[in-house]
Amino acid sequence: MWNLVGFGFAAVTAPTALLWSTRKAAGRPPSDDLGEGAFDEMYEGRHIRGSRAAPGHQHPGAAWDITVDGRPLHLMRRADGGYLSMIDHYQSYPTPLIATRRAVDELGRGRQLRGTDA
């Protein structure tokens, strides 16, 4: 019986814990001067930054400006509402922050994104 209660408690609190840890890792509330859902943090030794793209953005259809160590990471919105990156394009992620973190994981320590002039 107690195992079932414990499982139910974990199932209810896990999404809240994930949301809290994502916001805590970003180091600032989601509605700060960068905009709703924006982030600016160090993750696995990389500086990741993301904010909604300004109107008239240079890439048609791009909704987010994402950089990893100052180099652009292109995200695409999927029909299911998730995001994928050009580094890890086999998996859909629920937010741009999580998609960016998984791209950093995929890059590893030795690889960098190409600069805008490459």
PDB file of C-alpha atoms in Angstrom:
ATOM      1  CA  MET A   1       0.000   0.000   0.000  1.00  0.00           C
ATOM      2  CA  TRP A   2       2.723   2.497   0.983  1.00  0.00           C
ATOM      3  CA  ASN A   3       4.603   1.732  -2.237  1.00  0.00           C
ATOM      4  CA  LEU A   4       1.525   2.730  -4.205  1.00  0.00           C
ATOM      5  CA  VAL A   5       1.161   5.961  -2.198  1.00  0.00           C
ATOM      6  CA  GLY A   6       4.860   6.747  -2.676  1.00  0.00           C
ATOM      7  CA  PHE A   7       4.594   6.129  -6.410  1.00  0.00           C
ATOM      8  CA  GLY A   8       1.554   8.403  -6.641  1.00  0.00           C
ATOM      9  CA  PHE A   9       3.352  11.159  -4.736  1.00  0.00           C
ATOM     10  CA  ALA A  10       6.385  10.860  -7.015  1.00  0.00           C
ATOM     11  CA  ALA A  11       4.208  10.968 -10.129  1.00  0.00           C
ATOM     12  CA  VAL A  12       2.516  14.163  -8.947  1.00  0.00           C
ATOM     13  CA  THR A  13       5.648  15.982  -7.747  1.00  0.00           C
ATOM     14  CA  ALA A  14       8.132  14.977 -10.478  1.00  0.00           C
ATOM     15  CA  PRO A  15       6.875  17.474 -13.124  1.00  0.00           C
ATOM     16  CA  THR A  16       6.997  20.283 -10.571  1.00  0.00           C
ATOM     17  CA  ALA A  17      10.527  19.328  -9.545  1.00  0.00           C
ATOM     18  CA  LEU A  18      11.632  19.277 -13.196  1.00  0.00           C
ATOM     19  CA  LEU A  19      10.141  22.697 -13.845  1.00  0.00           C
ATOM     20  CA  TRP A  20      11.704  24.121 -10.663  1.00  0.00           C
ATOM     21  CA  SER A  21      15.147  22.704 -11.464  1.00  0.00           C
ATOM     22  CA  THR A  22      15.016  24.076 -15.022  1.00  0.00           C
ATOM     23  CA  ARG A  23      14.099  27.557 -13.780  1.00  0.00           C
ATOM     24  CA  LYS A  24      16.640  27.388 -10.923  1.00  0.00           C
ATOM     25  CA  ALA A  25      19.415  26.345 -13.331  1.00  0.00           C
ATOM     26  CA  ALA A  26      18.627  29.290 -15.573  1.00  0.00           C
ATOM     27  CA  GLY A  27      19.459  31.526 -12.616  1.00  0.00           C
ATOM     28  CA  ARG A  28      16.648  33.993 -13.174  1.00  0.00           C
ATOM     29  CA  PRO A  29      12.874  34.063 -13.435  1.00  0.00           C
ATOM     30  CA  PRO A  30      11.382  33.296 -16.857  1.00  0.00           C
ATOM     31  CA  SER A  31       9.910  36.756 -17.373  1.00  0.00           C
ATOM     32  CA  ASP A  32      13.042  38.863 -16.868  1.00  0.00           C
ATOM     33  CA  ASP A  33      14.506  41.411 -19.281  1.00  0.00           C
ATOM     34  CA  LEU A  34      15.357  38.690 -21.835  1.00  0.00           C
ATOM     35  CA  GLY A  35      11.692  37.834 -22.318  1.00  0.00           C
ATOM     36  CA  GLU A  36       9.338  35.007 -21.489  1.00  0.00           C
ATOM     37  CA  GLY A  37      11.064  31.622 -21.521  1.00  0.00           C
ATOM     38  CA  ALA A  38      14.463  33.188 -22.174  1.00  0.00           C
ATOM     39  CA  PHE A  39      17.615  31.827 -20.569  1.00  0.00           C
ATOM     40  CA  ASP A  40      21.242  32.799 -20.017  1.00  0.00           C
ATOM     41  CA  GLU A  41      23.310  30.260 -18.107  1.00  0.00           C
ATOM     42  CA  MET A  42      26.399  28.112 -17.906  1.00  0.00           C
ATOM     43  CA  TYR A  43      25.685  24.462 -18.685  1.00  0.00           C
ATOM     44  CA  GLU A  44      28.393  21.795 -18.741  1.00  0.00           C
ATOM     45  CA  GLY A  45      31.025  24.515 -19.036  1.00  0.00           C
ATOM     46  CA  ARG A  46      29.265  26.210 -21.984  1.00  0.00           C
ATOM     47  CA  HIS A  47      27.542  29.583 -22.017  1.00  0.00           C
ATOM     48  CA  ILE A  48      24.064  29.054 -23.447  1.00  0.00           C
ATOM     49  CA  ARG A  49      21.725  31.921 -24.161  1.00  0.00           C
ATOM     50  CA  GLY A  50      18.303  32.019 -25.762  1.00  0.00           C
ATOM     51  CA  SER A  51      15.579  34.568 -26.319  1.00  0.00           C
ATOM     52  CA  ARG A  52      12.679  35.019 -28.672  1.00  0.00           C
ATOM     53  CA  ALA A  53      13.782  36.324 -32.051  1.00  0.00           C
ATOM     54  CA  ALA A  54      12.999  39.923 -32.889  1.00  0.00           C
ATOM     55  CA  PRO A  55      10.437  40.622 -35.627  1.00  0.00           C
ATOM     56  CA  GLY A  56      12.095  40.646 -39.033  1.00  0.00           C
ATOM     57  CA  HIS A  57      14.690  38.096 -37.904  1.00  0.00           C
ATOM     58  CA  GLN A  58      17.289  37.195 -40.523  1.00  0.00           C
ATOM     59  CA  HIS A  59      16.113  33.568 -40.719  1.00  0.00           C
ATOM     60  CA  PRO A  60      12.473  33.298 -41.810  1.00  0.00           C
ATOM     61  CA  GLY A  61      10.457  31.165 -39.435  1.00  0.00           C
ATOM     62  CA  ALA A  62      13.034  31.290 -36.647  1.00  0.00           C
ATOM     63  CA  ALA A  63      11.273  31.960 -33.374  1.00  0.00           C
ATOM     64  CA  TRP A  64      14.355  31.840 -31.131  1.00  0.00           C
ATOM     65  CA  ASP A  65      17.873  33.256 -31.128  1.00  0.00           C
ATOM     66  CA  ILE A  66      20.021  30.608 -29.437  1.00  0.00           C
ATOM     67  CA  THR A  67      23.780  30.708 -28.939  1.00  0.00           C
ATOM     68  CA  VAL A  68      26.258  28.276 -27.411  1.00  0.00           C
ATOM     69  CA  ASP A  69      29.506  30.043 -26.493  1.00  0.00           C
ATOM     70  CA  GLY A  70      28.416  32.915 -28.741  1.00  0.00           C
ATOM     71  CA  ARG A  71      27.875  30.714 -31.806  1.00  0.00           C
ATOM     72  CA  PRO A  72      24.372  30.275 -33.266  1.00  0.00           C
ATOM     73  CA  LEU A  73      22.404  27.089 -32.691  1.00  0.00           C
ATOM     74  CA  HIS A  74      19.399  26.749 -34.966  1.00  0.00           C
ATOM     75  CA  LEU A  75      16.216  25.309 -33.464  1.00  0.00           C
ATOM     76  CA  MET A  76      13.146  24.242 -35.370  1.00  0.00           C
ATOM     77  CA  ARG A  77       9.604  23.955 -34.038  1.00  0.00           C
ATOM     78  CA  ARG A  78       7.987  20.593 -34.620  1.00  0.00           C
ATOM     79  CA  ALA A  79       4.343  19.936 -35.413  1.00  0.00           C
ATOM     80  CA  ASP A  80       3.964  18.327 -31.967  1.00  0.00           C
ATOM     81  CA  GLY A  81       4.909  21.670 -30.344  1.00  0.00           C
ATOM     82  CA  GLY A  82       8.381  20.522 -29.324  1.00  0.00           C
ATOM     83  CA  TYR A  83      11.773  21.729 -30.539  1.00  0.00           C
ATOM     84  CA  LEU A  84      14.711  20.063 -32.215  1.00  0.00           C
ATOM     85  CA  SER A  85      18.187  21.335 -32.951  1.00  0.00           C
ATOM     86  CA  MET A  86      20.450  20.823 -35.919  1.00  0.00           C
ATOM     87  CA  ILE A  87      22.826  18.924 -33.608  1.00  0.00           C
ATOM     88  CA  ASP A  88      20.251  16.489 -32.218  1.00  0.00           C
ATOM     89  CA  HIS A  89      17.502  16.344 -34.836  1.00  0.00           C
ATOM     90  CA  TYR A  90      16.139  12.905 -33.978  1.00  0.00           C
ATOM     91  CA  GLN A  91      14.520  13.880 -30.683  1.00  0.00           C
ATOM     92  CA  SER A  92      11.831  16.408 -29.809  1.00  0.00           C
ATOM     93  CA  TYR A  93      12.190  18.467 -26.610  1.00  0.00           C
ATOM     94  CA  PRO A  94       9.441  20.435 -24.842  1.00  0.00           C
ATOM     95  CA  THR A  95      11.322  23.755 -24.508  1.00  0.00           C
ATOM     96  CA  PRO A  96      14.140  25.621 -26.279  1.00  0.00           C
ATOM     97  CA  LEU A  97      16.212  25.437 -23.062  1.00  0.00           C
ATOM     98  CA  ILE A  98      16.032  21.655 -22.881  1.00  0.00           C
ATOM     99  CA  ALA A  99      16.732  21.328 -26.630  1.00  0.00           C
ATOM    100  CA  THR A 100      19.792  23.564 -26.202  1.00  0.00           C
ATOM    101  CA  ARG A 101      21.075  21.575 -23.229  1.00  0.00           C
ATOM    102  CA  ARG A 102      20.722  18.304 -25.136  1.00  0.00           C
ATOM    103  CA  ALA A 103      22.607  19.823 -28.096  1.00  0.00           C
ATOM    104  CA  VAL A 104      25.438  20.739 -25.694  1.00  0.00           C
ATOM    105  CA  ASP A 105      25.399  17.170 -24.371  1.00  0.00           C
ATOM    106  CA  GLU A 106      25.642  15.861 -27.935  1.00  0.00           C
ATOM    107  CA  LEU A 107      28.497  18.243 -28.811  1.00  0.00           C
ATOM    108  CA  GLY A 108      30.540  17.076 -25.858  1.00  0.00           C
ATOM    109  CA  ARG A 109      33.604  18.927 -24.639  1.00  0.00           C
ATOM    110  CA  GLY A 110      35.778  18.906 -27.753  1.00  0.00           C
ATOM    111  CA  ARG A 111      33.424  20.202 -30.464  1.00  0.00           C
ATOM    112  CA  GLN A 112      32.149  23.709 -31.174  1.00  0.00           C
ATOM    113  CA  LEU A 113      29.342  24.997 -33.334  1.00  0.00           C
ATOM    114  CA  ARG A 114      30.365  26.746 -36.530  1.00  0.00           C
ATOM    115  CA  GLY A 115      30.551  30.523 -36.427  1.00  0.00           C
ATOM    116  CA  THR A 116      28.373  32.725 -38.589  1.00  0.00           C
ATOM    117  CA  ASP A 117      31.199  33.268 -41.080  1.00  0.00           C
ATOM    118  CA  ALA A 118      31.828  29.528 -41.726  1.00  0.00           C
TER     119      ALA A 118
END
